[in-house]
């Protein structure tokens, strides 16, 4: 397959390097990633802004470029820059930190795949839980990728994004295909010494979550897979509004 890889942690992220190393063994891999961290950039695009492109020598087994834009920019730009290549798949990640539940609304990793969906290219967003030091067991991550990736490829579609989250350990448990949950945080803004503010917070357990959702299965050590679509229409509510219209 011909695969375009992007992410939101930046071109030098170990998660991206692990993914590119894994995929380039049996596929033609091309990397187009932000030149720095673009976490929580969601689906922002760099309209009417100058973008800088640089070729990055990372590995002889794949082509790698950095772009001074957002994750969504990287997908849109990458498909045009490599215009002679018909990509079979776009893979975003592996993100350092999970992107489960409502976190998908903020995630640049997931939004890069939404851009792929808009372009009618099958896509997979990959993220991994981190430990308290925001570190990943990359050896286990590589093994987990090897176990589940063939099945993921068999289930991709241009009509939806496959959002995948890995626990930070080698997983022998069955993959859970499930809906999104709600990820809560103890968010608060703290005052810095220089007079600026910073948003900080820790993950909280949500007792209102359905047990059969990505947030809860991931908490129990399972790999989770959720199909996501770009259409955010609340159809049931739409029908009610139509019925109430005069």
PDB file of C-alpha atoms in Angstrom:
ATOM      1  CA  UNK A   1       0.000   0.000   0.000  1.00  0.00           C
ATOM      2  CA  UNK A   2       0.931   3.647  -0.390  1.00  0.00           C
ATOM      3  CA  UNK A   3       0.484   5.341   2.978  1.00  0.00           C
ATOM      4  CA  UNK A   4       0.706   8.973   4.068  1.00  0.00           C
ATOM      5  CA  UNK A   5       1.611   9.435   7.740  1.00  0.00           C
ATOM      6  CA  UNK A   6       0.976  12.588   9.754  1.00  0.00           C
ATOM      7  CA  UNK A   7       0.533  13.491  13.431  1.00  0.00           C
ATOM      8  CA  UNK A   8       0.066  16.407  15.817  1.00  0.00           C
ATOM      9  CA  UNK A   9       3.090  15.856  18.094  1.00  0.00           C
ATOM     10  CA  UNK A  10       5.507  16.932  15.379  1.00  0.00           C
ATOM     11  CA  UNK A  11       7.925  15.445  12.878  1.00  0.00           C
ATOM     12  CA  UNK A  12      10.431  14.312  15.534  1.00  0.00           C
ATOM     13  CA  UNK A  13       7.933  12.497  17.744  1.00  0.00           C
ATOM     14  CA  UNK A  14       8.948   8.973  18.746  1.00  0.00           C
ATOM     15  CA  UNK A  15       5.350   7.897  18.198  1.00  0.00           C
ATOM     16  CA  UNK A  16       5.543   8.927  14.553  1.00  0.00           C
ATOM     17  CA  UNK A  17       8.964   7.308  14.098  1.00  0.00           C
ATOM     18  CA  UNK A  18       7.689   4.042  15.600  1.00  0.00           C
ATOM     19  CA  UNK A  19       4.692   4.082  13.262  1.00  0.00           C
ATOM     20  CA  UNK A  20       6.781   4.901  10.184  1.00  0.00           C
ATOM     21  CA  UNK A  21       9.284   2.158  11.022  1.00  0.00           C
ATOM     22  CA  UNK A  22       6.464  -0.359  11.410  1.00  0.00           C
ATOM     23  CA  UNK A  23       4.549   0.587   8.249  1.00  0.00           C
ATOM     24  CA  UNK A  24       7.586   1.014   5.968  1.00  0.00           C
ATOM     25  CA  UNK A  25       8.473  -2.658   6.320  1.00  0.00           C
ATOM     26  CA  UNK A  26       5.765  -3.696   3.864  1.00  0.00           C
ATOM     27  CA  UNK A  27       4.433  -0.432   2.416  1.00  0.00           C
ATOM     28  CA  UNK A  28       5.499   2.686   0.559  1.00  0.00           C
ATOM     29  CA  UNK A  29       5.472   5.311   3.300  1.00  0.00           C
ATOM     30  CA  UNK A  30       5.480   9.095   2.991  1.00  0.00           C
ATOM     31  CA  UNK A  31       5.556  11.386   6.034  1.00  0.00           C
ATOM     32  CA  UNK A  32       4.164  14.928   6.146  1.00  0.00           C
ATOM     33  CA  UNK A  33       4.060  16.192   9.738  1.00  0.00           C
ATOM     34  CA  UNK A  34       4.077  19.535  11.579  1.00  0.00           C
ATOM     35  CA  UNK A  35       7.493  21.051  12.285  1.00  0.00           C
ATOM     36  CA  UNK A  36       6.604  21.257  15.979  1.00  0.00           C
ATOM     37  CA  UNK A  37       3.970  20.201  18.470  1.00  0.00           C
ATOM     38  CA  UNK A  38       0.404  20.971  17.343  1.00  0.00           C
ATOM     39  CA  UNK A  39      -1.505  19.066  20.027  1.00  0.00           C
ATOM     40  CA  UNK A  40      -5.146  20.126  20.564  1.00  0.00           C
ATOM     41  CA  UNK A  41      -5.196  22.114  17.303  1.00  0.00           C
ATOM     42  CA  UNK A  42      -8.335  20.201  16.340  1.00  0.00           C
ATOM     43  CA  UNK A  43      -9.264  20.797  12.661  1.00  0.00           C
ATOM     44  CA  UNK A  44      -7.667  24.227  12.276  1.00  0.00           C
ATOM     45  CA  UNK A  45      -6.307  25.128   8.829  1.00  0.00           C
ATOM     46  CA  UNK A  46      -3.717  27.727   7.817  1.00  0.00           C
ATOM     47  CA  UNK A  47      -5.772  29.792   5.393  1.00  0.00           C
ATOM     48  CA  UNK A  48      -3.864  32.638   3.694  1.00  0.00           C
ATOM     49  CA  UNK A  49      -0.721  31.894   5.714  1.00  0.00           C
ATOM     50  CA  UNK A  50       2.729  31.127   4.363  1.00  0.00           C
ATOM     51  CA  UNK A  51       3.787  27.532   5.022  1.00  0.00           C
ATOM     52  CA  UNK A  52       7.391  26.370   5.108  1.00  0.00           C
ATOM     53  CA  UNK A  53       8.259  22.902   3.816  1.00  0.00           C
ATOM     54  CA  UNK A  54      11.468  21.082   4.728  1.00  0.00           C
ATOM     55  CA  UNK A  55      12.762  17.660   3.758  1.00  0.00           C
ATOM     56  CA  UNK A  56      13.807  15.751   6.864  1.00  0.00           C
ATOM     57  CA  UNK A  57      16.288  12.890   6.654  1.00  0.00           C
ATOM     58  CA  UNK A  58      14.997  10.339   9.141  1.00  0.00           C
ATOM     59  CA  UNK A  59      15.125   6.868   7.666  1.00  0.00           C
ATOM     60  CA  UNK A  60      16.134   5.445   4.300  1.00  0.00           C
ATOM     61  CA  UNK A  61      12.954   3.363   4.173  1.00  0.00           C
ATOM     62  CA  UNK A  62      10.543   6.303   3.883  1.00  0.00           C
ATOM     63  CA  UNK A  63      10.306   9.886   2.620  1.00  0.00           C
ATOM     64  CA  UNK A  64       9.827  12.522   5.309  1.00  0.00           C
ATOM     65  CA  UNK A  65       8.871  16.224   5.236  1.00  0.00           C
ATOM     66  CA  UNK A  66       7.942  18.788   7.871  1.00  0.00           C
ATOM     67  CA  UNK A  67       5.397  21.559   7.340  1.00  0.00           C
ATOM     68  CA  UNK A  68       4.909  24.720   9.401  1.00  0.00           C
ATOM     69  CA  UNK A  69       1.177  24.116   9.548  1.00  0.00           C
ATOM     70  CA  UNK A  70      -1.448  22.111  11.395  1.00  0.00           C
ATOM     71  CA  UNK A  71      -2.179  18.358  11.252  1.00  0.00           C
ATOM     72  CA  UNK A  72      -5.093  18.979   8.871  1.00  0.00           C
ATOM     73  CA  UNK A  73      -2.788  21.146   6.724  1.00  0.00           C
ATOM     74  CA  UNK A  74      -0.349  18.237   6.516  1.00  0.00           C
ATOM     75  CA  UNK A  75      -3.003  15.931   5.087  1.00  0.00           C
ATOM     76  CA  UNK A  76      -4.361  18.463   2.590  1.00  0.00           C
ATOM     77  CA  UNK A  77      -0.884  19.672   1.577  1.00  0.00           C
ATOM     78  CA  UNK A  78       0.583  16.173   1.544  1.00  0.00           C
ATOM     79  CA  UNK A  79      -1.979  14.814  -0.892  1.00  0.00           C
ATOM     80  CA  UNK A  80      -1.308  17.751  -3.225  1.00  0.00           C
ATOM     81  CA  UNK A  81       2.489  17.734  -2.815  1.00  0.00           C
ATOM     82  CA  UNK A  82       2.631  14.010  -3.576  1.00  0.00           C
ATOM     83  CA  UNK A  83       0.056  14.497  -6.336  1.00  0.00           C
ATOM     84  CA  UNK A  84       1.440  11.677  -8.477  1.00  0.00           C
ATOM     85  CA  UNK A  85       0.770   9.193  -5.680  1.00  0.00           C
ATOM     86  CA  UNK A  86      -2.675   7.734  -5.089  1.00  0.00           C
ATOM     87  CA  UNK A  87      -2.688   7.046  -1.367  1.00  0.00           C
ATOM     88  CA  UNK A  88      -4.483   3.921  -0.233  1.00  0.00           C
ATOM     89  CA  UNK A  89      -4.478   5.002   3.393  1.00  0.00           C
ATOM     90  CA  UNK A  90      -3.685   7.933   5.684  1.00  0.00           C
ATOM     91  CA  UNK A  91      -2.535   7.128   9.218  1.00  0.00           C
ATOM     92  CA  UNK A  92      -2.215   9.764  11.941  1.00  0.00           C
ATOM     93  CA  UNK A  93      -0.111   9.213  15.061  1.00  0.00           C
ATOM     94  CA  UNK A  94       0.926   7.466  17.082  1.00  0.00           C
ATOM     95  CA  UNK A  95      -0.188  10.224  19.447  1.00  0.00           C
ATOM     96  CA  UNK A  96       1.579  10.553  22.795  1.00  0.00           C
ATOM     97  CA  UNK A  97      -1.474  10.321  25.032  1.00  0.00           C
ATOM     98  CA  UNK A  98      -4.922   8.868  24.442  1.00  0.00           C
ATOM     99  CA  UNK A  99      -7.582  10.462  22.247  1.00  0.00           C
ATOM    100  CA  UNK A 100     -10.708   8.829  23.649  1.00  0.00           C
ATOM    101  CA  UNK A 101     -14.230  10.097  24.138  1.00  0.00           C
ATOM    102  CA  UNK A 102     -14.715  13.856  24.036  1.00  0.00           C
ATOM    103  CA  UNK A 103     -10.958  14.353  23.626  1.00  0.00           C
ATOM    104  CA  UNK A 104     -11.531  13.621  19.941  1.00  0.00           C
ATOM    105  CA  UNK A 105     -13.088  17.100  19.630  1.00  0.00           C
ATOM    106  CA  UNK A 106      -9.747  18.735  20.458  1.00  0.00           C
ATOM    107  CA  UNK A 107      -7.408  16.221  18.869  1.00  0.00           C
ATOM    108  CA  UNK A 108      -5.218  17.238  15.938  1.00  0.00           C
ATOM    109  CA  UNK A 109      -4.436  13.542  15.468  1.00  0.00           C
ATOM    110  CA  UNK A 110      -8.089  12.681  14.884  1.00  0.00           C
ATOM    111  CA  UNK A 111      -8.836  15.827  12.878  1.00  0.00           C
ATOM    112  CA  UNK A 112      -6.062  14.998  10.440  1.00  0.00           C
ATOM    113  CA  UNK A 113      -8.035  11.857   9.650  1.00  0.00           C
ATOM    114  CA  UNK A 114     -11.261  13.841   9.339  1.00  0.00           C
ATOM    115  CA  UNK A 115      -9.476  15.832   6.632  1.00  0.00           C
ATOM    116  CA  UNK A 116      -8.619  12.524   4.949  1.00  0.00           C
ATOM    117  CA  UNK A 117     -12.297  11.564   5.185  1.00  0.00           C
ATOM    118  CA  UNK A 118     -13.270  14.838   3.480  1.00  0.00           C
ATOM    119  CA  UNK A 119     -10.824  13.905   0.708  1.00  0.00           C
ATOM    120  CA  UNK A 120     -12.422  10.418   0.469  1.00  0.00           C
ATOM    121  CA  UNK A 121      -9.275   8.604   1.602  1.00  0.00           C
ATOM    122  CA  UNK A 122      -9.522   5.818   4.221  1.00  0.00           C
ATOM    123  CA  UNK A 123      -7.804   6.761   7.465  1.00  0.00           C
ATOM    124  CA  UNK A 124      -6.788   5.535  10.908  1.00  0.00           C
ATOM    125  CA  UNK A 125      -6.008   7.696  13.951  1.00  0.00           C
ATOM    126  CA  UNK A 126      -3.688   6.020  16.464  1.00  0.00           C
ATOM    127  CA  UNK A 127      -3.065   7.126  20.057  1.00  0.00           C
ATOM    128  CA  UNK A 128      -1.484   5.573  23.141  1.00  0.00           C
ATOM    129  CA  UNK A 129      -2.038   6.109  26.857  1.00  0.00           C
ATOM    130  CA  UNK A 130       1.056   7.479  28.636  1.00  0.00           C
ATOM    131  CA  UNK A 131       2.379   7.010  32.143  1.00  0.00           C
ATOM    132  CA  UNK A 132       2.595   9.811  34.706  1.00  0.00           C
ATOM    133  CA  UNK A 133       5.766  11.103  33.034  1.00  0.00           C
ATOM    134  CA  UNK A 134       4.030  11.229  29.626  1.00  0.00           C
ATOM    135  CA  UNK A 135       6.195   8.356  28.404  1.00  0.00           C
ATOM    136  CA  UNK A 136       5.232   5.401  26.207  1.00  0.00           C
ATOM    137  CA  UNK A 137       6.489   1.825  26.250  1.00  0.00           C
ATOM    138  CA  UNK A 138       7.406   1.823  22.549  1.00  0.00           C
ATOM    139  CA  UNK A 139       8.385  -1.837  22.495  1.00  0.00           C
ATOM    140  CA  UNK A 140       4.870  -2.796  23.619  1.00  0.00           C
ATOM    141  CA  UNK A 141       3.338  -0.245  21.259  1.00  0.00           C
ATOM    142  CA  UNK A 142       5.154  -1.834  18.313  1.00  0.00           C
ATOM    143  CA  UNK A 143       3.880  -5.274  19.302  1.00  0.00           C
ATOM    144  CA  UNK A 144       0.321  -3.973  19.680  1.00  0.00           C
ATOM    145  CA  UNK A 145       0.502  -2.355  16.249  1.00  0.00           C
ATOM    146  CA  UNK A 146       1.680  -5.627  14.738  1.00  0.00           C
ATOM    147  CA  UNK A 147      -1.258  -7.514  16.261  1.00  0.00           C
ATOM    148  CA  UNK A 148      -4.135  -5.234  15.276  1.00  0.00           C
ATOM    149  CA  UNK A 149      -3.081  -3.364  12.145  1.00  0.00           C
ATOM    150  CA  UNK A 150      -4.092  -6.040   9.595  1.00  0.00           C
ATOM    151  CA  UNK A 151      -7.637  -6.116  11.001  1.00  0.00           C
ATOM    152  CA  UNK A 152      -7.774  -2.331  11.045  1.00  0.00           C
ATOM    153  CA  UNK A 153      -6.846  -2.187   7.368  1.00  0.00           C
ATOM    154  CA  UNK A 154      -9.583  -4.691   6.571  1.00  0.00           C
ATOM    155  CA  UNK A 155     -12.134  -2.405   8.232  1.00  0.00           C
ATOM    156  CA  UNK A 156     -11.139   1.024   6.905  1.00  0.00           C
ATOM    157  CA  UNK A 157     -13.461   3.109   4.747  1.00  0.00           C
ATOM    158  CA  UNK A 158     -13.447   6.482   3.017  1.00  0.00           C
ATOM    159  CA  UNK A 159     -16.772   7.139   4.783  1.00  0.00           C
ATOM    160  CA  UNK A 160     -15.434   7.156   8.352  1.00  0.00           C
ATOM    161  CA  UNK A 161     -12.322   7.446  10.482  1.00  0.00           C
ATOM    162  CA  UNK A 162     -11.134   4.564  12.651  1.00  0.00           C
ATOM    163  CA  UNK A 163     -10.091   6.062  15.977  1.00  0.00           C
ATOM    164  CA  UNK A 164      -7.796   3.650  17.835  1.00  0.00           C
ATOM    165  CA  UNK A 165      -6.421   3.888  21.369  1.00  0.00           C
ATOM    166  CA  UNK A 166      -3.753   1.626  22.854  1.00  0.00           C
ATOM    167  CA  UNK A 167      -3.049   0.969  26.539  1.00  0.00           C
ATOM    168  CA  UNK A 168       0.567   1.610  27.538  1.00  0.00           C
ATOM    169  CA  UNK A 169       1.454  -2.078  27.768  1.00  0.00           C
ATOM    170  CA  UNK A 170       1.465  -5.173  25.600  1.00  0.00           C
ATOM    171  CA  UNK A 171      -2.175  -6.128  25.256  1.00  0.00           C
ATOM    172  CA  UNK A 172      -3.392  -9.718  25.075  1.00  0.00           C
ATOM    173  CA  UNK A 173      -7.043  -8.749  25.517  1.00  0.00           C
ATOM    174  CA  UNK A 174      -9.553  -8.707  22.680  1.00  0.00           C
ATOM    175  CA  UNK A 175      -9.960  -5.435  20.798  1.00  0.00           C
ATOM    176  CA  UNK A 176     -13.148  -3.578  21.745  1.00  0.00           C
ATOM    177  CA  UNK A 177     -15.137  -1.924  18.951  1.00  0.00           C
ATOM    178  CA  UNK A 178     -17.182   0.629  20.854  1.00  0.00           C
ATOM    179  CA  UNK A 179     -18.728   4.096  20.953  1.00  0.00           C
ATOM    180  CA  UNK A 180     -17.162   7.268  22.344  1.00  0.00           C
ATOM    181  CA  UNK A 181     -17.447   8.048  26.029  1.00  0.00           C
ATOM    182  CA  UNK A 182     -16.995  11.282  27.945  1.00  0.00           C
ATOM    183  CA  UNK A 183     -13.497  12.057  29.218  1.00  0.00           C
ATOM    184  CA  UNK A 184     -13.522  14.413  32.199  1.00  0.00           C
ATOM    185  CA  UNK A 185     -10.633  16.477  33.581  1.00  0.00           C
ATOM    186  CA  UNK A 186     -10.026  18.544  36.687  1.00  0.00           C
ATOM    187  CA  UNK A 187      -9.378  21.532  34.426  1.00  0.00           C
ATOM    188  CA  UNK A 188      -8.290  24.794  35.973  1.00  0.00           C
ATOM    189  CA  UNK A 189      -6.277  27.849  34.947  1.00  0.00           C
ATOM    190  CA  UNK A 190      -3.242  28.603  37.084  1.00  0.00           C
ATOM    191  CA  UNK A 191      -1.443  31.932  37.327  1.00  0.00           C
ATOM    192  CA  UNK A 192       2.220  31.810  36.319  1.00  0.00           C
ATOM    193  CA  UNK A 193       4.992  33.927  37.837  1.00  0.00           C
ATOM    194  CA  UNK A 194       5.119  36.092  34.695  1.00  0.00           C
ATOM    195  CA  UNK A 195       1.447  37.023  34.950  1.00  0.00           C
ATOM    196  CA  UNK A 196       0.238  34.609  32.272  1.00  0.00           C
ATOM    197  CA  UNK A 197      -2.223  31.766  32.759  1.00  0.00           C
ATOM    198  CA  UNK A 198      -1.993  28.069  31.902  1.00  0.00           C
ATOM    199  CA  UNK A 199      -4.675  25.400  31.604  1.00  0.00           C
ATOM    200  CA  UNK A 200      -3.789  22.289  33.615  1.00  0.00           C
ATOM    201  CA  UNK A 201      -5.689  19.281  34.896  1.00  0.00           C
ATOM    202  CA  UNK A 202      -5.779  15.558  35.533  1.00  0.00           C
ATOM    203  CA  UNK A 203      -8.043  12.846  34.138  1.00  0.00           C
ATOM    204  CA  UNK A 204     -11.093  12.129  36.295  1.00  0.00           C
ATOM    205  CA  UNK A 205     -13.213   8.988  36.443  1.00  0.00           C
ATOM    206  CA  UNK A 206     -16.669   9.553  34.994  1.00  0.00           C
ATOM    207  CA  UNK A 207     -19.314   7.471  36.791  1.00  0.00           C
ATOM    208  CA  UNK A 208     -21.929   8.494  34.221  1.00  0.00           C
ATOM    209  CA  UNK A 209     -20.177   6.787  31.309  1.00  0.00           C
ATOM    210  CA  UNK A 210     -21.762   3.772  29.683  1.00  0.00           C
ATOM    211  CA  UNK A 211     -19.479   0.805  30.411  1.00  0.00           C
ATOM    212  CA  UNK A 212     -19.428  -0.063  26.701  1.00  0.00           C
ATOM    213  CA  UNK A 213     -17.470   3.005  25.558  1.00  0.00           C
ATOM    214  CA  UNK A 214     -13.868   3.704  24.615  1.00  0.00           C
ATOM    215  CA  UNK A 215     -13.002   5.654  27.770  1.00  0.00           C
ATOM    216  CA  UNK A 216     -14.013   2.786  30.078  1.00  0.00           C
ATOM    217  CA  UNK A 217     -12.624  -0.094  28.003  1.00  0.00           C
ATOM    218  CA  UNK A 218      -9.309   1.737  27.612  1.00  0.00           C
ATOM    219  CA  UNK A 219      -9.200   2.266  31.372  1.00  0.00           C
ATOM    220  CA  UNK A 220      -9.508  -1.520  31.774  1.00  0.00           C
ATOM    221  CA  UNK A 221      -6.526  -2.159  29.503  1.00  0.00           C
ATOM    222  CA  UNK A 222      -8.221  -2.918  26.191  1.00  0.00           C
ATOM    223  CA  UNK A 223      -7.379  -1.584  22.739  1.00  0.00           C
ATOM    224  CA  UNK A 224     -10.386   0.423  21.582  1.00  0.00           C
ATOM    225  CA  UNK A 225     -11.606   1.157  18.055  1.00  0.00           C
ATOM    226  CA  UNK A 226     -14.374   3.642  17.260  1.00  0.00           C
ATOM    227  CA  UNK A 227     -15.619   4.638  13.781  1.00  0.00           C
ATOM    228  CA  UNK A 228     -16.134   8.411  13.547  1.00  0.00           C
ATOM    229  CA  UNK A 229     -17.908  10.495  10.904  1.00  0.00           C
ATOM    230  CA  UNK A 230     -17.712  14.163   9.961  1.00  0.00           C
ATOM    231  CA  UNK A 231     -21.500  14.605  10.034  1.00  0.00           C
ATOM    232  CA  UNK A 232     -22.398  16.087  13.444  1.00  0.00           C
ATOM    233  CA  UNK A 233     -26.078  16.528  12.692  1.00  0.00           C
ATOM    234  CA  UNK A 234     -28.374  15.591  15.595  1.00  0.00           C
ATOM    235  CA  UNK A 235     -30.949  13.869  13.393  1.00  0.00           C
ATOM    236  CA  UNK A 236     -33.492  13.060  16.120  1.00  0.00           C
ATOM    237  CA  UNK A 237     -33.492  16.687  17.244  1.00  0.00           C
ATOM    238  CA  UNK A 238     -33.653  17.864  13.638  1.00  0.00           C
ATOM    239  CA  UNK A 239     -36.867  15.921  13.097  1.00  0.00           C
ATOM    240  CA  UNK A 240     -38.343  17.442  16.251  1.00  0.00           C
ATOM    241  CA  UNK A 241     -37.437  20.936  15.081  1.00  0.00           C
ATOM    242  CA  UNK A 242     -38.995  20.263  11.685  1.00  0.00           C
ATOM    243  CA  UNK A 243     -42.126  19.002  13.402  1.00  0.00           C
ATOM    244  CA  UNK A 244     -42.357  22.119  15.576  1.00  0.00           C
ATOM    245  CA  UNK A 245     -41.765  24.492  12.676  1.00  0.00           C
ATOM    246  CA  UNK A 246     -44.753  26.629  11.702  1.00  0.00           C
TER     247      UNK A 246
END
